[in-house]
Amino acid sequence: MDSSEFFITETDSSPWGTSETTRLHTELLDQLVVGPSSTWSDIEVAKALAELTHDEYQKYGTSGSELDNAEARKLLTSMKAVLARIGMRNVEFGFRDFDSFRSYWIRKGASGGGGWQARRDLLAELFNPIHDRIEALVAGGSWPKVTEEALSTLEDPGAIRDHLERIERNLDDDPRLAVGSAKELVESTAKLVLKRSGVDYGKSDDLPSLVAKAHTALGINAKQVEDSAENAVGIRTLLGAVSRIGVGMAELRNQVGTGHGQAEVPTWVTPRHARLAVGSAHVWCQFVLETLEQRSS
């Protein structure tokens, strides 16, 4: 999809001939606020719509846009609705249409000499993170994935898929919730592996215990590595590090996750910290599920 899809050409016939006019496809924008397109994915729409909105506001702030104020407002409203559906919620600009954008750039000191470039810079600060995030989603995300092949080893990986989708929706907008979901991803995977392996677990088993039991059931506990194994020391070191992911995940979630009432909000948590937790969870889940597949074949 490209930005041209957001415009529609209409033909007007009269006794003096036929003329064509092009206008913003406001009906399509209204439909996108209500729900996804039946033709394009939300990511495709988000990419094209973000580029168009950025371009039109930049035109207005420099050479001038052919859109009116109401159309400019509709662009922003539609774009924010689509962004929310792909996990980019709470996107704010400080303006809602062309008129308020003018007030915004005046407040930011982007008037007078050099104002055109200053207004371009203001828009770049607002839109470039959106473009970058969309590109990451188009490329399949910026973190490791649990592959479909690995998930296919389970009879019902629905719980894992649910956690993965929640992580992707909240990684940038709510890193604390993403950390909690990463911990739950590891916990659900451990339980499914134990169930598939015929190993019982109880309500008293915390996350480190579940991870340890899963490792033992799969034969990847560091203590199970024989001294005679090739590169036994290195393998034990790696397996020990992998097993500690469960411990670290539980501790981090207890400190910053949303599942426990906190006396103070841990404002230091950023998407960077969430990516560390999510990346660790993905690595562990992929490893144990591939091991389960190998042992089952």
C-alpha positions as a Python dict, from the first residue, in 0.01 Angstrom:
ca = {
    (1, 'M'): (0, 0, 0),
    (2, 'D'): (120, 354, -70),
    (3, 'S'): (-11, 701, 10),
    (4, 'S'): (-192, 731, -325),
    (5, 'E'): (-455, 487, -193),
    (6, 'F'): (-573, 761, 44),
    (7, 'F'): (-683, 978, -245),
    (8, 'I'): (-972, 925, -482),
    (9, 'T'): (-1025, 1073, -829),
    (10, 'E'): (-1376, 1181, -922),
    (11, 'T'): (-1502, 1262, -1270),
    (12, 'D'): (-1742, 1551, -1330),
    (13, 'S'): (-1926, 1576, -1661),
    (14, 'S'): (-2093, 1892, -1787),
    (15, 'P'): (-2205, 2039, -2121),
    (16, 'W'): (-1861, 2198, -2144),
    (17, 'G'): (-1671, 1872, -2108),
    (18, 'T'): (-1534, 1631, -1851),
    (19, 'S'): (-1304, 1721, -1563),
    (20, 'E'): (-1132, 1521, -1291),
    (21, 'T'): (-1065, 1622, -933),
    (22, 'T'): (-865, 1438, -670),
    (23, 'R'): (-962, 1450, -304),
    (24, 'L'): (-867, 1283, 22),
    (25, 'H'): (-1046, 949, 60),
    (26, 'T'): (-1218, 1046, 385),
    (27, 'E'): (-1454, 748, 369),
    (28, 'L'): (-1155, 512, 384),
    (29, 'L'): (-1008, 706, 676),
    (30, 'D'): (-1338, 685, 865),
    (31, 'Q'): (-1353, 311, 804),
    (32, 'L'): (-998, 266, 935),
    (33, 'V'): (-1094, 431, 1263),
    (34, 'V'): (-1368, 172, 1311),
    (35, 'G'): (-1164, -135, 1218),
    (36, 'P'): (-899, -292, 992),
    (37, 'S'): (-915, -279, 615),
    (38, 'S'): (-1027, -591, 429),
    (39, 'T'): (-761, -522, 164),
    (40, 'W'): (-447, -429, 354),
    (41, 'S'): (-300, -529, 690),
    (42, 'D'): (-288, -273, 970),
    (43, 'I'): (92, -261, 945),
    (44, 'E'): (72, -180, 573),
    (45, 'V'): (-187, 87, 642),
    (46, 'A'): (10, 230, 934),
    (47, 'K'): (325, 263, 723),
    (48, 'A'): (152, 443, 437),
    (49, 'L'): (-67, 657, 661),
    (50, 'A'): (222, 768, 883),
    (51, 'E'): (423, 868, 577),
    (52, 'L'): (128, 1060, 430),
    (53, 'T'): (44, 1238, 755),
    (54, 'H'): (407, 1336, 812),
    (55, 'D'): (430, 1463, 455),
    (56, 'E'): (109, 1669, 463),
    (57, 'Y'): (192, 1835, 794),
    (58, 'Q'): (540, 1912, 666),
    (59, 'K'): (390, 2064, 351),
    (60, 'Y'): (159, 2277, 563),
    (61, 'G'): (451, 2396, 773),
    (62, 'T'): (664, 2483, 470),
    (63, 'S'): (527, 2509, 117),
    (64, 'G'): (157, 2455, 196),
    (65, 'S'): (-82, 2158, 182),
    (66, 'E'): (-389, 2121, -37),
    (67, 'L'): (-578, 1958, 252),
    (68, 'D'): (-806, 2163, 474),
    (69, 'N'): (-807, 2171, 852),
    (70, 'A'): (-1081, 1907, 893),
    (71, 'E'): (-898, 1669, 659),
    (72, 'A'): (-575, 1721, 850),
    (73, 'R'): (-755, 1631, 1173),
    (74, 'K'): (-901, 1320, 1011),
    (75, 'L'): (-553, 1208, 901),
    (76, 'L'): (-416, 1225, 1255),
    (77, 'T'): (-722, 1058, 1407),
    (78, 'S'): (-713, 769, 1161),
    (79, 'M'): (-338, 720, 1195),
    (80, 'K'): (-356, 705, 1576),
    (81, 'A'): (-639, 449, 1558),
    (82, 'V'): (-438, 222, 1326),
    (83, 'L'): (-120, 265, 1532),
    (84, 'A'): (-310, 159, 1844),
    (85, 'R'): (-416, -164, 1672),
    (86, 'I'): (-52, -257, 1603),
    (87, 'G'): (52, -190, 1962),
    (88, 'M'): (153, 176, 1943),
    (89, 'R'): (-88, 331, 2188),
    (90, 'N'): (-74, 668, 2359),
    (91, 'V'): (85, 839, 2058),
    (92, 'E'): (54, 1214, 2119),
    (93, 'F'): (167, 1509, 1908),
    (94, 'G'): (68, 1823, 2096),
    (95, 'F'): (-166, 1922, 1814),
    (96, 'R'): (-472, 1776, 1639),
    (97, 'D'): (-495, 1963, 1307),
    (98, 'F'): (-326, 2230, 1098),
    (99, 'D'): (-448, 2520, 1311),
    (100, 'S'): (-324, 2371, 1636),
    (101, 'F'): (0, 2265, 1464),
    (102, 'R'): (63, 2633, 1385),
    (103, 'S'): (10, 2719, 1752),
    (104, 'Y'): (238, 2430, 1846),
    (105, 'W'): (531, 2542, 1633),
    (106, 'I'): (495, 2901, 1756),
    (107, 'R'): (517, 2776, 2117),
    (108, 'K'): (825, 2573, 2019),
    (109, 'G'): (997, 2876, 1871),
    (110, 'A'): (980, 2748, 1512),
    (111, 'S'): (864, 3076, 1359),
    (112, 'G'): (1054, 3351, 1185),
    (113, 'G'): (1394, 3306, 1024),
    (114, 'G'): (1483, 2941, 978),
    (115, 'G'): (1129, 2843, 1071),
    (116, 'W'): (1079, 2604, 781),
    (117, 'Q'): (1370, 2384, 884),
    (118, 'A'): (1275, 2411, 1251),
    (119, 'R'): (927, 2287, 1170),
    (120, 'R'): (1071, 1998, 969),
    (121, 'D'): (1286, 1910, 1270),
    (122, 'L'): (988, 1923, 1507),
    (123, 'L'): (794, 1682, 1286),
    (124, 'A'): (1094, 1453, 1245),
    (125, 'E'): (1123, 1423, 1625),
    (126, 'L'): (758, 1320, 1643),
    (127, 'F'): (731, 1095, 1339),
    (128, 'N'): (1071, 926, 1303),
    (129, 'P'): (1024, 700, 1610),
    (130, 'I'): (688, 597, 1461),
    (131, 'H'): (845, 520, 1121),
    (132, 'D'): (1126, 322, 1289),
    (133, 'R'): (884, 117, 1500),
    (134, 'I'): (669, 35, 1198),
    (135, 'E'): (976, -69, 997),
    (136, 'A'): (1076, -301, 1281),
    (137, 'L'): (731, -459, 1275),
    (138, 'V'): (742, -495, 896),
    (139, 'A'): (1079, -669, 932),
    (140, 'G'): (934, -907, 1188),
    (141, 'G'): (1020, -724, 1506),
    (142, 'S'): (1349, -622, 1664),
    (143, 'W'): (1384, -914, 1905),
    (144, 'P'): (1420, -1292, 1882),
    (145, 'K'): (1112, -1493, 1791),
    (146, 'V'): (973, -1825, 1909),
    (147, 'T'): (935, -2000, 1576),
    (148, 'E'): (620, -2170, 1453),
    (149, 'E'): (820, -2489, 1410),
    (150, 'A'): (913, -2486, 1779),
    (151, 'L'): (552, -2415, 1882),
    (152, 'S'): (431, -2706, 1669),
    (153, 'T'): (581, -2950, 1920),
    (154, 'L'): (294, -2865, 2160),
    (155, 'E'): (-63, -2987, 2128),
    (156, 'D'): (-201, -2644, 2218),
    (157, 'P'): (45, -2352, 2219),
    (158, 'G'): (-240, -2101, 2259),
    (159, 'A'): (-116, -1971, 2596),
    (160, 'I'): (228, -1904, 2451),
    (161, 'R'): (86, -1725, 2147),
    (162, 'D'): (-126, -1509, 2378),
    (163, 'H'): (180, -1399, 2578),
    (164, 'L'): (379, -1332, 2260),
    (165, 'E'): (103, -1110, 2119),
    (166, 'R'): (69, -920, 2446),
    (167, 'I'): (445, -862, 2459),
    (168, 'E'): (450, -725, 2106),
    (169, 'R'): (161, -490, 2181),
    (170, 'N'): (315, -347, 2498),
    (171, 'L'): (692, -357, 2458),
    (172, 'D'): (731, 12, 2375),
    (173, 'D'): (420, 162, 2533),
    (174, 'D'): (410, -33, 2862),
    (175, 'P'): (750, -193, 2934),
    (176, 'R'): (646, -297, 3287),
    (177, 'L'): (356, -498, 3149),
    (178, 'A'): (589, -649, 2885),
    (179, 'V'): (825, -764, 3163),
    (180, 'G'): (535, -934, 3341),
    (181, 'S'): (423, -1098, 3018),
    (182, 'A'): (779, -1223, 2954),
    (183, 'K'): (780, -1392, 3294),
    (184, 'E'): (439, -1547, 3222),
    (185, 'L'): (568, -1666, 2882),
    (186, 'V'): (849, -1860, 3051),
    (187, 'E'): (613, -1997, 3314),
    (188, 'S'): (355, -2119, 3061),
    (189, 'T'): (623, -2275, 2843),
    (190, 'A'): (774, -2459, 3139),
    (191, 'K'): (435, -2597, 3241),
    (192, 'L'): (355, -2711, 2886),
    (193, 'V'): (694, -2880, 2856),
    (194, 'L'): (640, -3060, 3187),
    (195, 'K'): (291, -3165, 3084),
    (196, 'R'): (420, -3300, 2753),
    (197, 'S'): (701, -3481, 2938),
    (198, 'G'): (462, -3640, 3190),
    (199, 'V'): (612, -3457, 3489),
    (200, 'D'): (384, -3330, 3765),
    (201, 'Y'): (406, -2983, 3913),
    (202, 'G'): (207, -2813, 4184),
    (203, 'K'): (81, -2472, 4291),
    (204, 'S'): (379, -2437, 4523),
    (205, 'D'): (623, -2454, 4231),
    (206, 'D'): (749, -2103, 4159),
    (207, 'L'): (911, -2001, 3831),
    (208, 'P'): (1269, -2106, 3920),
    (209, 'S'): (1136, -2443, 4034),
    (210, 'L'): (935, -2492, 3713),
    (211, 'V'): (1236, -2401, 3498),
    (212, 'A'): (1459, -2642, 3693),
    (213, 'K'): (1207, -2924, 3657),
    (214, 'A'): (1171, -2858, 3283),
    (215, 'H'): (1549, -2870, 3239),
    (216, 'T'): (1574, -3196, 3427),
    (217, 'A'): (1284, -3348, 3230),
    (218, 'L'): (1458, -3256, 2905),
    (219, 'G'): (1801, -3372, 3019),
    (220, 'I'): (1952, -3023, 2998),
    (221, 'N'): (2023, -2964, 3365),
    (222, 'A'): (2389, -2867, 3400),
    (223, 'K'): (2436, -3144, 3658),
    (224, 'Q'): (2324, -3401, 3401),
    (225, 'V'): (2621, -3333, 3174),
    (226, 'E'): (2870, -3619, 3201),
    (227, 'D'): (3233, -3542, 3263),
    (228, 'S'): (3315, -3743, 2953),
    (229, 'A'): (3103, -3521, 2730),
    (230, 'E'): (3289, -3315, 2474),
    (231, 'N'): (3344, -2962, 2607),
    (232, 'A'): (3160, -3054, 2928),
    (233, 'V'): (3274, -2740, 3113),
    (234, 'G'): (3148, -2505, 2843),
    (235, 'I'): (2817, -2686, 2809),
    (236, 'R'): (2762, -2680, 3187),
    (237, 'T'): (2837, -2307, 3195),
    (238, 'L'): (2588, -2230, 2917),
    (239, 'L'): (2316, -2453, 3063),
    (240, 'G'): (2366, -2298, 3404),
    (241, 'A'): (2328, -1950, 3256),
    (242, 'V'): (2013, -2051, 3068),
    (243, 'S'): (1860, -2203, 3381),
    (244, 'R'): (1916, -1878, 3573),
    (245, 'I'): (1692, -1694, 3329),
    (246, 'G'): (1392, -1816, 3528),
    (247, 'V'): (1537, -1680, 3852),
    (248, 'G'): (1619, -1343, 3699),
    (249, 'M'): (1282, -1320, 3528),
    (250, 'A'): (1095, -1384, 3852),
    (251, 'E'): (1301, -1129, 4044),
    (252, 'L'): (1263, -861, 3777),
    (253, 'R'): (890, -916, 3747),
    (254, 'N'): (850, -892, 4126),
    (255, 'Q'): (1038, -562, 4126),
    (256, 'V'): (883, -387, 3828),
    (257, 'G'): (591, -593, 3694),
    (258, 'T'): (229, -483, 3718),
    (259, 'G'): (112, -804, 3885),
    (260, 'H'): (201, -687, 4236),
    (261, 'G'): (95, -368, 4408),
    (262, 'Q'): (399, -143, 4432),
    (263, 'A'): (457, 116, 4703),
    (264, 'E'): (631, 330, 4441),
    (265, 'V'): (613, 330, 4062),
    (266, 'P'): (947, 206, 3919),
    (267, 'T'): (988, 488, 3670),
    (268, 'W'): (1339, 373, 3573),
    (269, 'V'): (1194, 87, 3365),
    (270, 'T'): (1221, 161, 2992),
    (271, 'P'): (1164, -39, 2673),
    (272, 'R'): (1538, -118, 2687),
    (273, 'H'): (1489, -314, 3009),
    (274, 'A'): (1178, -481, 2870),
    (275, 'R'): (1372, -594, 2561),
    (276, 'L'): (1633, -755, 2784),
    (277, 'A'): (1363, -952, 2967),
    (278, 'V'): (1173, -1037, 2649),
    (279, 'G'): (1486, -1140, 2460),
    (280, 'S'): (1592, -1367, 2746),
    (281, 'A'): (1246, -1523, 2762),
    (282, 'H'): (1240, -1588, 2387),
    (283, 'V'): (1584, -1748, 2391),
    (284, 'W'): (1486, -1980, 2674),
    (285, 'C'): (1151, -2078, 2522),
    (286, 'Q'): (1300, -2144, 2179),
    (287, 'F'): (1576, -2358, 2331),
    (288, 'V'): (1354, -2577, 2548),
    (289, 'L'): (1090, -2623, 2278),
    (290, 'E'): (1353, -2725, 2021),
    (291, 'T'): (1497, -2967, 2278),
    (292, 'L'): (1148, -3107, 2340),
    (293, 'E'): (1103, -3154, 1965),
    (294, 'Q'): (1436, -3332, 1933),
    (295, 'R'): (1358, -3568, 2222),
    (296, 'S'): (1011, -3640, 2082),
    (297, 'S'): (1127, -3728, 1730),
}
